[in-house]
XYZ file of C-alpha atoms in Angstrom:
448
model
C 7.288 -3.867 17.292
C 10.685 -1.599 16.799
C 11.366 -2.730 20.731
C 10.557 -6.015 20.349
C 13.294 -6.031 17.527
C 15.581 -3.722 19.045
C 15.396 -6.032 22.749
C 15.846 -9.148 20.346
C 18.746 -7.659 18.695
C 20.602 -6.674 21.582
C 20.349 -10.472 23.616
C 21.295 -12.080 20.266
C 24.361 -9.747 19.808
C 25.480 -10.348 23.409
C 25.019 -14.033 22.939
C 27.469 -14.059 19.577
C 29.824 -11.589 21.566
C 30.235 -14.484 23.963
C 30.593 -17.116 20.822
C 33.466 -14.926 19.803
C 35.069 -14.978 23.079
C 34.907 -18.911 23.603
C 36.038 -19.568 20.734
C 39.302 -16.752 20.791
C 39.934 -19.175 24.389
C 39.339 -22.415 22.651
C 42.358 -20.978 19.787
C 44.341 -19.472 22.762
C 44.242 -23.098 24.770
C 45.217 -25.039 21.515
C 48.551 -22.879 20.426
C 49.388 -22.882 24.032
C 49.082 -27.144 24.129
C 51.220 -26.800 20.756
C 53.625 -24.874 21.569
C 53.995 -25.962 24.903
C 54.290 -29.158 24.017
C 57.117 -28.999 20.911
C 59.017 -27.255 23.274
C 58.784 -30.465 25.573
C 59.711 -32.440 22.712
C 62.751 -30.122 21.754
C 63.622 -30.460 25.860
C 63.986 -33.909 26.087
C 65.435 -34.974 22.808
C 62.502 -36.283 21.109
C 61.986 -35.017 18.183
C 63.008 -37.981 16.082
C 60.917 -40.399 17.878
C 57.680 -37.668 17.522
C 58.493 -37.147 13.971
C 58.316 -40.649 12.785
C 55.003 -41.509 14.815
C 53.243 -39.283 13.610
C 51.511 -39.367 10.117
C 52.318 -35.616 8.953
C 54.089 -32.692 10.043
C 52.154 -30.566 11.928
C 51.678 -26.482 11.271
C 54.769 -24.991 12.474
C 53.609 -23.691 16.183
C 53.695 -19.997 16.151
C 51.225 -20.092 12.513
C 48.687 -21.950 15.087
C 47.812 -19.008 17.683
C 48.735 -15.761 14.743
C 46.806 -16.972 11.203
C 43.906 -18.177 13.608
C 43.914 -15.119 15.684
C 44.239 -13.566 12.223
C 41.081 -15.092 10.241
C 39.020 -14.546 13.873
C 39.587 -11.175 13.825
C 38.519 -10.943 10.435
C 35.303 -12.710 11.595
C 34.389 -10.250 14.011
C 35.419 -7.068 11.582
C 33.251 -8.448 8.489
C 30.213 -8.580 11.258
C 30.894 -4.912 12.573
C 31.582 -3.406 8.495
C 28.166 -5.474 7.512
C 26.228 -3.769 10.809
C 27.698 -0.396 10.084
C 27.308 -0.382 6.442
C 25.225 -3.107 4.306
C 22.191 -3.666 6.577
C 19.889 -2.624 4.199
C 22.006 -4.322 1.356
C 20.673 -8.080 0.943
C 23.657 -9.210 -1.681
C 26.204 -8.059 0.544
C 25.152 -9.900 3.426
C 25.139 -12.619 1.433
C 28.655 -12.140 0.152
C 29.581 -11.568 3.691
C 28.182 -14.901 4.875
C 30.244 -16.979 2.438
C 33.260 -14.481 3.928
C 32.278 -15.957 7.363
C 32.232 -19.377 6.202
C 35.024 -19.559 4.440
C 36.979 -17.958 7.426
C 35.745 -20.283 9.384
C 37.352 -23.297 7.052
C 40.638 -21.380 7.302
C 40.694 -21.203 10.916
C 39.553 -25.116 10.862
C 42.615 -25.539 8.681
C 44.921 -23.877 11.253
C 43.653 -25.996 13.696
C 44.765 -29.435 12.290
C 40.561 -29.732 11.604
C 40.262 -30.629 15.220
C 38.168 -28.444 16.015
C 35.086 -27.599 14.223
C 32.622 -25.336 16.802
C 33.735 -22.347 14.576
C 31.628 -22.986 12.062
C 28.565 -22.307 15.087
C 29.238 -18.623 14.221
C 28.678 -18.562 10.945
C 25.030 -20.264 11.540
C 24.773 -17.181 13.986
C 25.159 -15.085 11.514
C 23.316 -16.544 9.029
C 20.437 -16.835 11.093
C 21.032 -12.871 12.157
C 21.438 -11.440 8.910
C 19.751 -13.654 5.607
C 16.309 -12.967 4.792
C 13.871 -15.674 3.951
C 13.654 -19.247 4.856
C 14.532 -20.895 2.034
C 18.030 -18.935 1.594
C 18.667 -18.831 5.229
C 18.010 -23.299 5.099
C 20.516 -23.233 1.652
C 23.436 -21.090 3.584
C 22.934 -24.039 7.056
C 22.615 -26.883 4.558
C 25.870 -25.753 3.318
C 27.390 -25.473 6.766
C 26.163 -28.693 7.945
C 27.780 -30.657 5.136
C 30.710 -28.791 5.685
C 30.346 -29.731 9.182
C 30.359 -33.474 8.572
C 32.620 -33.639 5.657
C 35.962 -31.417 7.510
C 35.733 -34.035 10.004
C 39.550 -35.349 10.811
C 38.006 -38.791 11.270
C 36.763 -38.626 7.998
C 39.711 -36.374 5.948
C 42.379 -39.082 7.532
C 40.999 -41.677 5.961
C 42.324 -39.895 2.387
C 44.224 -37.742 3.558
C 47.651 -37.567 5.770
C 46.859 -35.248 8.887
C 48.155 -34.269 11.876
C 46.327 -34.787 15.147
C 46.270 -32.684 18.180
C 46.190 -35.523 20.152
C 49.515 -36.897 19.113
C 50.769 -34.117 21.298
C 48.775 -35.248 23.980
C 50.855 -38.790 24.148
C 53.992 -36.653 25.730
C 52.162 -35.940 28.953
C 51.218 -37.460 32.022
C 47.904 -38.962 32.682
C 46.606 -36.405 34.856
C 48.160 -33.446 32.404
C 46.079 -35.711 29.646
C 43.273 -35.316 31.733
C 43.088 -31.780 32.074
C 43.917 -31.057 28.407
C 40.587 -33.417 27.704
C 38.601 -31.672 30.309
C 39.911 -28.404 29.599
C 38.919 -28.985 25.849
C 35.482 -30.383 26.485
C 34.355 -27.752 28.777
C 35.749 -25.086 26.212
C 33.293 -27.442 23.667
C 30.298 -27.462 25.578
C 30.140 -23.803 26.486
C 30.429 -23.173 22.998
C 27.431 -25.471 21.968
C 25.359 -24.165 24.830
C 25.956 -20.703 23.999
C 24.886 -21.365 20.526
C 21.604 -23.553 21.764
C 20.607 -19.930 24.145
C 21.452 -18.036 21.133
C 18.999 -20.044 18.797
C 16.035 -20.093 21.942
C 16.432 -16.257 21.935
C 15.978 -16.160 18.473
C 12.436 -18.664 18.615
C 11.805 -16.888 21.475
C 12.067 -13.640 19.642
C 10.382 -15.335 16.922
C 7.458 -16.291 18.713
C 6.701 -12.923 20.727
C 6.893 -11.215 17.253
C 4.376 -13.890 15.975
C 1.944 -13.168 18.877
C 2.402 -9.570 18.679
C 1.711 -9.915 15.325
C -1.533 -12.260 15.609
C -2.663 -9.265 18.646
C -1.930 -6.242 16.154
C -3.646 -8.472 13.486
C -7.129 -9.147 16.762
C -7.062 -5.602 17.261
C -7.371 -4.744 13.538
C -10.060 -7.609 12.713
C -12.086 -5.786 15.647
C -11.483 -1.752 14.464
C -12.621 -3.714 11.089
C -15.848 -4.730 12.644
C -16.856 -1.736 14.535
C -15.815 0.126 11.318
C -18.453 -1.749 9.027
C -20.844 -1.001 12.210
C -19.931 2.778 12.031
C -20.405 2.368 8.145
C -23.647 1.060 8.137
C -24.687 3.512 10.860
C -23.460 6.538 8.939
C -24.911 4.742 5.544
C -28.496 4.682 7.612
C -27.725 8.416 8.569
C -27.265 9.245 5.098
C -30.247 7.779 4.382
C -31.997 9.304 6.686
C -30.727 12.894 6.201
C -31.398 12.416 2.427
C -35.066 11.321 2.808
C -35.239 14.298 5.416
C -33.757 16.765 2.917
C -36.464 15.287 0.356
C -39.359 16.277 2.601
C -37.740 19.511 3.344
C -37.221 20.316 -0.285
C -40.933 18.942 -0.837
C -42.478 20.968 1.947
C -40.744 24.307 0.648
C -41.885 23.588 -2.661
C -45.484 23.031 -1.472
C -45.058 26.552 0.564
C -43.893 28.591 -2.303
C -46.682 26.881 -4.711
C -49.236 27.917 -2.009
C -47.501 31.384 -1.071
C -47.835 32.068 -5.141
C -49.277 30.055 -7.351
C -52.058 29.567 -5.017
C -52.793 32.802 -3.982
C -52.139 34.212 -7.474
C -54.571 31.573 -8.969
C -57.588 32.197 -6.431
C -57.422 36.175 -6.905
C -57.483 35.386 -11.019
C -60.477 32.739 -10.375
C -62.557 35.256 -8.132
C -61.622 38.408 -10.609
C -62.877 36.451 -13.563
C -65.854 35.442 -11.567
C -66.338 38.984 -11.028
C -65.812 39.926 -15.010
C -68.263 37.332 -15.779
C -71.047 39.212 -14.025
C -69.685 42.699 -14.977
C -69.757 41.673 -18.838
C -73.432 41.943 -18.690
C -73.910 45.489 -16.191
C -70.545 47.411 -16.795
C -68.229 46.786 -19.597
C -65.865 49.768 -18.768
C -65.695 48.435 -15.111
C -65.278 44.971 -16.358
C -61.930 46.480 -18.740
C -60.808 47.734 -15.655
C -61.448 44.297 -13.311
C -59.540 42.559 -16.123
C -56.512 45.194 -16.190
C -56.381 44.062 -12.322
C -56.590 40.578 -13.159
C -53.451 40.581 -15.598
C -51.397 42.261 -13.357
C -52.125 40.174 -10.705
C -50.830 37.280 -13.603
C -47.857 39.072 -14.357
C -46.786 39.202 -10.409
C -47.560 35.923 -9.783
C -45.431 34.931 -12.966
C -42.757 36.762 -11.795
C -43.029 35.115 -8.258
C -42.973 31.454 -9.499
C -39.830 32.899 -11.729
C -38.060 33.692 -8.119
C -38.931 30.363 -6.590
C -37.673 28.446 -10.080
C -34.151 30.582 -10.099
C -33.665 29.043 -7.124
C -33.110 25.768 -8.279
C -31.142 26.598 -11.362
C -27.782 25.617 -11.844
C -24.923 27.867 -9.993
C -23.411 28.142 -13.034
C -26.364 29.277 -14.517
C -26.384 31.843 -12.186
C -23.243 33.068 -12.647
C -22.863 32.694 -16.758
C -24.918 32.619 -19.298
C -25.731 29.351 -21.062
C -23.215 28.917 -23.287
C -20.901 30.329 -20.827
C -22.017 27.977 -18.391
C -21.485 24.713 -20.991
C -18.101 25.911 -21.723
C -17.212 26.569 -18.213
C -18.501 22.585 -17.877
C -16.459 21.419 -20.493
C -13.284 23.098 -18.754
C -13.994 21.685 -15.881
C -13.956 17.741 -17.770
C -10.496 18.854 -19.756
C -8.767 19.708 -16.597
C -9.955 17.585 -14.168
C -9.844 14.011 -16.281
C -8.315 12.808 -19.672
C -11.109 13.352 -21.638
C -11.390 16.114 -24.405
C -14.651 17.899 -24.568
C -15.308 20.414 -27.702
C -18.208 22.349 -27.478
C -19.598 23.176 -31.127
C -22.177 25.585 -31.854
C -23.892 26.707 -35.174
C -26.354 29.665 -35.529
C -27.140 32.508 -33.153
C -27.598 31.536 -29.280
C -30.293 33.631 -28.430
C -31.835 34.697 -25.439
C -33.933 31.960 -23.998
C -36.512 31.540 -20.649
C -34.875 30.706 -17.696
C -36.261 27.317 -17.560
C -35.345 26.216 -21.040
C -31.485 27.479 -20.338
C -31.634 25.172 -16.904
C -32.977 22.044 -19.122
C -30.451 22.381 -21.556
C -27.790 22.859 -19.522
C -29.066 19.238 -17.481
C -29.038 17.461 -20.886
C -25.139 18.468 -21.765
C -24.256 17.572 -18.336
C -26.161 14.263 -17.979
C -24.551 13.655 -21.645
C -21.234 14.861 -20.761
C -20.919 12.637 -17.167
C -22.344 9.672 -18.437
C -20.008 9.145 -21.580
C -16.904 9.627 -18.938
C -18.257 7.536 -16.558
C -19.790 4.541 -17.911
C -18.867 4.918 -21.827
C -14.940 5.730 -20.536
C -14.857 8.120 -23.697
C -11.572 10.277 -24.318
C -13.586 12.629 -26.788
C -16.358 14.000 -26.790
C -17.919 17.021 -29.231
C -21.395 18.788 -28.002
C -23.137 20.394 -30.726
C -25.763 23.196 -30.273
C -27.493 24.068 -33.444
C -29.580 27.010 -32.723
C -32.539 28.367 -35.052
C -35.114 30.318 -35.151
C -37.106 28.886 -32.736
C -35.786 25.374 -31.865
C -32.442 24.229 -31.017
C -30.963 20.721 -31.735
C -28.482 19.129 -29.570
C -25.905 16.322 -30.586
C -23.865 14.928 -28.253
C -21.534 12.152 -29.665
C -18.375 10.497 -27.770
C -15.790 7.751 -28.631
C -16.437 5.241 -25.994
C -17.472 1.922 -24.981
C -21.104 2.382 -26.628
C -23.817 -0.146 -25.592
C -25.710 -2.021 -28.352
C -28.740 -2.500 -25.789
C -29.623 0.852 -24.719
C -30.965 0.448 -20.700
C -32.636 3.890 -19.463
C -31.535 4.413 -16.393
C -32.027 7.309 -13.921
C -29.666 9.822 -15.945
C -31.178 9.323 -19.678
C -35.118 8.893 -18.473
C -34.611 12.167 -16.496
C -32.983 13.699 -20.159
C -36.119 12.651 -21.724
C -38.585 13.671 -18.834
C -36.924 17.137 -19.059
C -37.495 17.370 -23.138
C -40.823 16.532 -22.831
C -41.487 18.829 -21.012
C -40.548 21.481 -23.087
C -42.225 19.342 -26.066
C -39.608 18.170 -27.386
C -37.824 14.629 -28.769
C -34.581 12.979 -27.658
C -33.066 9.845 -29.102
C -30.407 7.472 -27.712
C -28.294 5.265 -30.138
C -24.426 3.301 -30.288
C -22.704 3.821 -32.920
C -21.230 0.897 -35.165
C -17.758 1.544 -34.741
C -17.533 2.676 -31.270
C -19.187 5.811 -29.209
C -22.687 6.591 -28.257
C -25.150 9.556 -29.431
C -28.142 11.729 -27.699
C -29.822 13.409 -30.404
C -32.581 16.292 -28.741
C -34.851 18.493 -30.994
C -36.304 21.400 -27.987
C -38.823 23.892 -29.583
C -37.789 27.321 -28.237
C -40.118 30.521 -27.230
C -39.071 33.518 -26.465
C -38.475 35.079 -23.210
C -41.287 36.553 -22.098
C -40.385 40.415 -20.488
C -42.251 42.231 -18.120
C -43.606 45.373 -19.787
C-alpha cells in the first residue's frame, strides 16, 4: 500500500509540474502579444485611434508578464512550504487551498480575465491535498462557480474590460492566425494535462480500491481458517481435558487400591483372625489387634499422602490463614476490589482436609463476588471456636434476588457437607450478597 501511494504520488506530481509549466508559457505568450503589440501601436502612430476603440485601458504592459510571474511563483512556493511542512496539518492545507485560489483570481486579473485554465491548478491541488469528499466537492464547487462567473463574456456585460483580442485587430490575418492557434494549442495542452492528471488519480483510486478489496479477501479467508483452527484447538481442549479427567480418575483409583485397598483387606482378614482368637487365645488376640491398628494408622497416613497432593499450593506453602491472606493480596493487587480478611477467636490447628475445604469456600466466595457480583469490597470473616468455625463472607455488589446454584456455590455446599456442616446463600436488601457456613471442627489427629 505505501508504494502504491508513493508511485501515485510521484505521476500526479509530475503531471502538476507540467500544469505549472504550461501555464508559466501560456503568461509568457500573452505579455509577449501585449507588449509586442503596444509597441506596434506606439510605431505607427496609433495610439489615439486604439485608445478610443477600445472600452478600457488595458494593464500597463510590463505589470502583465512581472505581477503574473509574481502570483505563479507564489503558486508553486505555497505547494512546496505545504509538502515540506503541513502534510500532516489538515487546517493548513485548507488555508493553503483558498491561498491557491485566490492566486489564481489575481493572476486571472492580470490577464484581462482572458484566460481562465489557471484555476485547473488549484482543482489539482485540491484534489492532492483535502481530505474527504464532501470538503474536497465544497473547495471544486467553489472553483467551478468561480470558473463561470470570471468569465469576460459575462464581467463585460457590467463591467468595462479590456480584451486581449483588441490587440489582435493590429495584425495581419495570418499573424491573427497564429496568435489564435498559438493560444488554443497552449489551451488544450493545459486541459489535457489536467484530464491525465485526474485519470491518474481514478486510476490510483481504483488500484487502491482493489488492493484494498484483495487485503480485505485475504483477511475474510485467514478469518475462516482461523475459526477452523479455533474450533480444532477448542476440540483439542476438549479432548485433552476429558483425557486429563481419566488420568486424574485412573490415579485416584490406583492410589485407593495401592492403600485403601490393601490397608482395608489386611484389617478385614486380621479381624477375621481376632474373631476366632477371642475364643482360644486372648493374649494372642491383644497382640493380632496391636497389628491390626498399626496397620490402620499406616494406611491413614498413606491416604493422608495421596490427599496432600491435591491440596491447594498455597496450602502447601502457608498455613491457612496465611494462605487466605496471601489470597486476598493477590485480589487487592491484581483488581480494584478491596478484600479484608477478619478473624475472631483462636485459629487452631485443624486436619489437612478441613484447612483445604475452607480455603475452597473463601476462594469460591471471594472469585465469584468479583466476577459476577462486580463487588469493590469485600470482608471474610472467620469466627473460630472451640470446635466449629463460622464463615461470613459478605460483598457490596450486584446481589441477585433469585439465588441460581451454579457449579461454584453447589460445589461450596457439597464440600460443607461433607464435613457436616450448613451453608446459606442470601442478597442483601440494599446491595451485596452473603455465604453464611457453620463447619464442625475435630482435631488433628497425630501419629503417636
Amino acid at each position: 500500500m505505501e508504494k502504491l501511494d508513493e508511485k501515485r504520488w510521484q505521476n500526479t506530481s509530475i503531471t502538476r509540474i507540467t500544469l505549472f509549466i504550461i501555464n508559466f508559457l501560456v503568461i509568457v505568450f500573452m505579455s509577449i502579444v501585449s507588449s509586442n503589440t503596444i509597441g506596434l501601436i506606439c510605431e505607427n502612430s496609433m495610439a489615439r485611434e486604439f485608445i478610443e476603440k477600445i472600452k478600457s485601458v488595458p494593464t500597463i504592459a510590463w505589470k502583465m508578464p512581472v505581477f503574473s510571474m509574481l502570483l505563479l511563483f507564489m503558486l508553486s512556493l505555497g505547494v512546496v512550504v505545504r509538502e515540506k511542512f503541513f502534510m500532516k496539518n489538515q487546517l493548513a492545507l485548507y488555508i493553503f487551498c483558498i491561498f491557491d485560489i485566490l492566486l489564481c483570481i489575481g493572476i486571472m486579473g492580470y490577464l484581462n480575465m482572458d484566460y481562465k485554465g489557471i484555476l485547473l491548478i488549484a482543482i489539482a491541488n485540491i484534489v492532492t491535498y483535502i481530505d474527504g469528499k464532501k470538503r474536497k466537492s465544497v473547495f471544486i464547487l467553489v472553483i467551478i462557480v468561480i470558473y463561470i462567473t470570471l468569465d469576460y463574456n459575462i464581467l463585460s456585460i457590467k463591467v468595462n474590460m479590456f480584451n486581449i483580442n483588441d490587440y489582435v485587430q493590429y495584425y495581419t490575418s495570418m499573424q491573427r492566425l497564429y496568435f489564435f492557434s498559438i493560444k488554443n494549442i497552449l489551451n488544450s495542452t493545459n486541459e489535457i494535462i489536467f484530464i491525465l492528471f485526474m485519470i491518474q488519480v481514478i486510476q490510483s483510486e481504483k488500484d487502491e480500491n482493489e488492493k484494498i478489496s484483495e487485503l480485505y479477501s485475504e483477511l475474510y479467508k485467514s478469518s475462516e481458517e482461523l475459526e477452523v483452527i479455533n474450533i480444532q484447538l477448542q476440540d483439542y481442549a476438549r479432548k485433552s481435558q476429558e483425557a486429563a479427567k481419566i488420568k486424574e480418575r485412573n490415579r485416584l483409583a490406583r492410589e485407593i487400591h495401592d492403600t485403601i485397598g490393601h490397608t482395608l483387606t489386611g484389617i478385614a482378614i486380621g479381624l477375621e483372625a481376632c474373631i476366632e482368637l477371642s475364643e482360644i487365645n486372648i493374649s494372642k488376640m491383644k497382640i493380632q489387634m496391636t497389628k491390626i491398628s498399626a496397620l490402620a494408622r499406616s494406611g491413614l497416613l498413606d491416604v493422608r499422602r495421596s490427599m496432600s497432593e491435591l491440596r491447594p499450593d498455597a496450602l502447601e506453602r502457608f498455613s491457612l490463614i496465611a494462605a487466605i491472606s496471601k489470597l486476598s493480596e493477590d485480589i487487592n493487587e491484581c483488581t480494584n476490589t478491596k478484600v479484608i480478611i477478619q478473624i475472631k477467636g483462636q485459629a487452631h490447628k485443624m486436619a489437612a482436609d478441613e484447612e483445604e475445604i475452607v480455603y475452597r469456600i473463601v476462594q469460591e466466595g471471594i472469585t465469584n463476588a468479583v466476577r459476577h457480583g462486580a463487588a469493590s469490597e469485600i470482608i471474610v470473616a472467620l469466627e473460630f471456636a472451640e470446635n466449629k468455625l463460622k464463615i461470613k463472607i459478605k460483598d457490596d455488589g450486584i446481589g441477585s434476588d433469585e439465588i441460581k446454584k451454579g457449579f461454584g456455590l453447589r460445589h461450596i455446599e457439597e464440600r460443607v457437607d461433607m464435613l457436616g456442616g450448613k451453608v446459606n446463600f442470601g442478597g442483601i436488601p440494599s446491595g451485596g450478597f452473603v455465604i453464611s457456613a457453620y463447619l464442625p471442627i475435630r482435631r488433628e489427629i497425630k501419629n503417636d
